[in-house]
PDB file of C-alpha atoms in Angstrom:
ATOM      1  CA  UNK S 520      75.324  89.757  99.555  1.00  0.00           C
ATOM      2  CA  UNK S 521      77.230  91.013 102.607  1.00  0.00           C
ATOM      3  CA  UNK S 522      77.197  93.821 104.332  1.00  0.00           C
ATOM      4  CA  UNK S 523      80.149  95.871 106.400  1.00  0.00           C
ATOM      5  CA  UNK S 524      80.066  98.482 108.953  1.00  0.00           C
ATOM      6  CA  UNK S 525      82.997  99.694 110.741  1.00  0.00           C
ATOM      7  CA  UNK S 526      83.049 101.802 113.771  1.00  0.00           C
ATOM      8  CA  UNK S 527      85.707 102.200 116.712  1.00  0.00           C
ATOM      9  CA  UNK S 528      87.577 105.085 114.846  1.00  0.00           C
ATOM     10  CA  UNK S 529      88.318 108.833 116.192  1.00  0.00           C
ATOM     11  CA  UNK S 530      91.276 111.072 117.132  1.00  0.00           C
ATOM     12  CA  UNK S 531      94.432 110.062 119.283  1.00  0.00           C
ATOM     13  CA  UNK S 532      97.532 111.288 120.176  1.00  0.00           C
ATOM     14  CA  UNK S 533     101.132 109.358 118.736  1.00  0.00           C
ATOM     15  CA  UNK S 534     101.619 106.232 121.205  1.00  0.00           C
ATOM     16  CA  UNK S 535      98.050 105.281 122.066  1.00  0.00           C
ATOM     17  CA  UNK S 536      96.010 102.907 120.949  1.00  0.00           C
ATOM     18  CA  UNK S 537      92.478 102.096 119.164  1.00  0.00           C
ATOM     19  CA  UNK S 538      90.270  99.512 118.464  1.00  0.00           C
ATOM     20  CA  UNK S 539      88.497  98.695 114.937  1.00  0.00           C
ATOM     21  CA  UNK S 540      85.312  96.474 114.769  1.00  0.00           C
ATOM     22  CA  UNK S 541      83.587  95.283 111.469  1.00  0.00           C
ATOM     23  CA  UNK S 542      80.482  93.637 111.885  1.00  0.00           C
ATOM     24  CA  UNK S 543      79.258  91.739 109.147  1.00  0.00           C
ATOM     25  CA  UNK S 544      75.531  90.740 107.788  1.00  0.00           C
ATOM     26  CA  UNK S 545      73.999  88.898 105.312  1.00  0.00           C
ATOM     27  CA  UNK S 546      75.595  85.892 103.760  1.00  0.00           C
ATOM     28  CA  UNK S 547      78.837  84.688 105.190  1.00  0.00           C
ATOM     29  CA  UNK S 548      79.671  80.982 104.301  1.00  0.00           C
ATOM     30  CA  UNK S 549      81.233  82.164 101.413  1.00  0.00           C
ATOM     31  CA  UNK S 550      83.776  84.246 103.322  1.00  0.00           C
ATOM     32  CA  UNK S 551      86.967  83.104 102.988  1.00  0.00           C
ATOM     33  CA  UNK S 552      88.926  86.201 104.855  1.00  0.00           C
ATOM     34  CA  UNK S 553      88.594  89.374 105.739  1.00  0.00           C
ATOM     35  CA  UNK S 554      91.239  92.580 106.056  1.00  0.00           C
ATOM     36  CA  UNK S 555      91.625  95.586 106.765  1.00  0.00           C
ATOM     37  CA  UNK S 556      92.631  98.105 104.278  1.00  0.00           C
ATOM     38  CA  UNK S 557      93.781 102.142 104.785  1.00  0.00           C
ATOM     39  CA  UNK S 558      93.638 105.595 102.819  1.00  0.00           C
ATOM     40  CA  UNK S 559      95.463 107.884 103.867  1.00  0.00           C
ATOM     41  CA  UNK S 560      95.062 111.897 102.508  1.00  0.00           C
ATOM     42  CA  UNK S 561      96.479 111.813  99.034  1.00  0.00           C
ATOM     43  CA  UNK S 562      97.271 108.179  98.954  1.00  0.00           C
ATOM     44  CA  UNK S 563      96.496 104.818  97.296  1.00  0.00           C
ATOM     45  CA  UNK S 564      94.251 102.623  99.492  1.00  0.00           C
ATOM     46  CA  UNK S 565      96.451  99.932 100.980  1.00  0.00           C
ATOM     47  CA  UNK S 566      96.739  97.024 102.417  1.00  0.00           C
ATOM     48  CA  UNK S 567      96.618  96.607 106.419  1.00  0.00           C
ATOM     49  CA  UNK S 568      96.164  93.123 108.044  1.00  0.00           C
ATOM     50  CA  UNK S 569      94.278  89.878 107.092  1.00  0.00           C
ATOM     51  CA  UNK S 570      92.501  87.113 108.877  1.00  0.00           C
ATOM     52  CA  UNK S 571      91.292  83.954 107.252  1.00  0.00           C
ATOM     53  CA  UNK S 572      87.543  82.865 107.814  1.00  0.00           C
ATOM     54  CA  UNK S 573      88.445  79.261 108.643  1.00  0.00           C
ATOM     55  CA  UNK S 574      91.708  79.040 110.752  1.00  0.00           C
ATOM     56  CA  UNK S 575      93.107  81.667 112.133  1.00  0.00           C
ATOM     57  CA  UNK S 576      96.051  82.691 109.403  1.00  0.00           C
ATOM     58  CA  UNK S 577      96.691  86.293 109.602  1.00  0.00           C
ATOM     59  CA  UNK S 578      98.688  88.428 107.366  1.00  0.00           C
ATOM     60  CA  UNK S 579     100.209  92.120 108.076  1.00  0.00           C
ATOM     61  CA  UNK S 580     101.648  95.133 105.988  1.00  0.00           C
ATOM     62  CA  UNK S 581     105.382  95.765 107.068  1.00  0.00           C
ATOM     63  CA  UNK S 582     103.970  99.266 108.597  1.00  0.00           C
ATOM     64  CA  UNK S 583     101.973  97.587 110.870  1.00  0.00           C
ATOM     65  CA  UNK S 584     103.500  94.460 112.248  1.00  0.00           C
ATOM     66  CA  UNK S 585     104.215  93.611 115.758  1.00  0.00           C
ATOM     67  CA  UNK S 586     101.914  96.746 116.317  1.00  0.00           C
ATOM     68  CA  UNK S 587      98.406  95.651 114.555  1.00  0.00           C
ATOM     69  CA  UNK S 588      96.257  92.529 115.624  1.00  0.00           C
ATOM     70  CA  UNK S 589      93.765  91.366 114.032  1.00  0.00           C
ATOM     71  CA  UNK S 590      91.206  88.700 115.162  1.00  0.00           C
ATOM     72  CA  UNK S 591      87.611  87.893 114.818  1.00  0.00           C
ATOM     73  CA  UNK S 592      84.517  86.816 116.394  1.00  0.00           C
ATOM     74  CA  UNK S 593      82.535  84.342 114.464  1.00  0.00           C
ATOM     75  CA  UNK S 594      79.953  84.160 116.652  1.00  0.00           C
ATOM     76  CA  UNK S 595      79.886  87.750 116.893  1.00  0.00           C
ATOM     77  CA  UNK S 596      79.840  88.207 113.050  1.00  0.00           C
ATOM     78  CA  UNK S 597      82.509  91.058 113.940  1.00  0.00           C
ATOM     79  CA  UNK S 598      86.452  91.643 112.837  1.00  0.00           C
ATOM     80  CA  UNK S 599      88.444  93.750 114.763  1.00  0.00           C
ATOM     81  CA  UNK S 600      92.092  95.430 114.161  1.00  0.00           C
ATOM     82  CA  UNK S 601      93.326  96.299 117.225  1.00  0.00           C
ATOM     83  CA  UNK S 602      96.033  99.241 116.801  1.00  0.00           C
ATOM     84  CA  UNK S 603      98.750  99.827 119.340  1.00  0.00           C
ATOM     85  CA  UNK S 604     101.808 102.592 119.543  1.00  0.00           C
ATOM     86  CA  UNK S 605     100.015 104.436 116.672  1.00  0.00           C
ATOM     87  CA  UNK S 606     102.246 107.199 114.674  1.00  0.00           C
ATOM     88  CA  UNK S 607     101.050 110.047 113.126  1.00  0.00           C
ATOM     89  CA  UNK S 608     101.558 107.987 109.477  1.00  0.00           C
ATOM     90  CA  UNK S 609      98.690 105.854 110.433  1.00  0.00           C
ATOM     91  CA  UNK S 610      96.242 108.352 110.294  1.00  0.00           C
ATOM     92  CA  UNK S 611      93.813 107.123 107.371  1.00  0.00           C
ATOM     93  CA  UNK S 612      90.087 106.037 106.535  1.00  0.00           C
ATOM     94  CA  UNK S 613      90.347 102.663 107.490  1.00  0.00           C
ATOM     95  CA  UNK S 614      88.013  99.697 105.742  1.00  0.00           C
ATOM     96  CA  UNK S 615      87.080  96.541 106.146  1.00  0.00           C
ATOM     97  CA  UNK S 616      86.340  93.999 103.636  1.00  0.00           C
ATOM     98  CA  UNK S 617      85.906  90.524 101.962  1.00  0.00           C
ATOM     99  CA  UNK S 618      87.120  88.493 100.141  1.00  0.00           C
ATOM    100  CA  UNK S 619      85.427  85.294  98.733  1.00  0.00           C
ATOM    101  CA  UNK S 620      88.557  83.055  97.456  1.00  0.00           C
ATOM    102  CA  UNK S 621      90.733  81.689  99.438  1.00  0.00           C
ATOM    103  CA  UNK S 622      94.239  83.170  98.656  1.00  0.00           C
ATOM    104  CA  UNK S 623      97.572  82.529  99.993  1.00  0.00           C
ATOM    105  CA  UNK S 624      99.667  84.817  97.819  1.00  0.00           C
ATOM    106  CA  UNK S 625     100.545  88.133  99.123  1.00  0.00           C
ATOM    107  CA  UNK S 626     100.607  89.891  95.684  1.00  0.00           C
ATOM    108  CA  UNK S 627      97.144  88.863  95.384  1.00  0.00           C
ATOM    109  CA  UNK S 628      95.466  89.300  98.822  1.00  0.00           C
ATOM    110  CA  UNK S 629      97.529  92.424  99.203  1.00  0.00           C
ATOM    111  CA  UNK S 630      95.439  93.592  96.222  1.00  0.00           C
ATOM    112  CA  UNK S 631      91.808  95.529  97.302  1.00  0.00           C
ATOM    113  CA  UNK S 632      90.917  94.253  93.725  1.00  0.00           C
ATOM    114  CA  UNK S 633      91.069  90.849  95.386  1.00  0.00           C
ATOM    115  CA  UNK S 634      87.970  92.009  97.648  1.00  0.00           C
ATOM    116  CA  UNK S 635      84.301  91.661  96.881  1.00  0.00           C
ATOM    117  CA  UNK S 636      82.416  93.834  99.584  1.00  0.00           C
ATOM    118  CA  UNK S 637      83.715  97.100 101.634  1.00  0.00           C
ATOM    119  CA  UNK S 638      82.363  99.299 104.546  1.00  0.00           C
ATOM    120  CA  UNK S 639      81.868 102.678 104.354  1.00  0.00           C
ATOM    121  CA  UNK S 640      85.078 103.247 106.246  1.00  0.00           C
ATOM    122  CA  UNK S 641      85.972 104.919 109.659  1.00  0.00           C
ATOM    123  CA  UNK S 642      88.441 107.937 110.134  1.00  0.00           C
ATOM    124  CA  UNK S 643      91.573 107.295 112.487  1.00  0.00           C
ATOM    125  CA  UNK S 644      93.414 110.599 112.973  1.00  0.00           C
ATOM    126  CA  UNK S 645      97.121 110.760 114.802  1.00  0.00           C
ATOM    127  CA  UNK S 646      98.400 113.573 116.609  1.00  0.00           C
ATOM    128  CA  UNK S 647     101.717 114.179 117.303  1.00  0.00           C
TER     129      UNK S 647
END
């Protein structure tokens, strides 16, 4: 079992920035990356940025790149998604979550069906 809290969400204006953390508990050697995922009012949860367990292979939606990092702390047991120049189209519950299978394929990782375990979520709101 593992467990997945997110925190580090809130309310910005357009062009500033926010940091995401997920920490993680209970069993994790069978982690084989975690990502961030988004739900925006009205919409389909989607796909956000990835980060492998082992390595550090990361993966990012179109909407996001060159503007999202994501990284993680092993030692920490936390992931973060660190969100710069932020647009009023980013506002969303954000989650974090796990996936136990090591994937390479976009189609498939993209996928939240792909993902075992899920936060609760945290609220990032954009102003313009």
């Amino acid at each position: 079992q593992v467990q997945l809290v997110e925190s580090g969400g809130g309310s910005v204006q357009a062009g500033d920035s926010l940091r995401l953390s997920c920490v993680i508990s209970g069993r994790t050697d069978t982690i084989a990356a975690m990502a961030w995922f988004r739900q925006g009012p009205g919409k389909e949860r989607e796909f956000v940025a990835r980060i492998t367990w082992v390595g550090l292979n990361t993966y990012y939606a179109d909407s996001v790149k060159g503007r999202f990092t994501v990284s993680r702390d092993n030692a920490k047991r936390t992931t973060y998604l660190q969100m710069n120049s932020l647009k009023p189209e980013d506002t969303a519950v954000y989650y974090c979550a796990s996936d136990h299978f090591p994937r390479a394929i976009y189609s498939e990782f993209g996928s939240a069906s792909a993902y075992d375990y899920w936060g609760q979520g945290t609220q990032v709101t954009v102003f313009s």
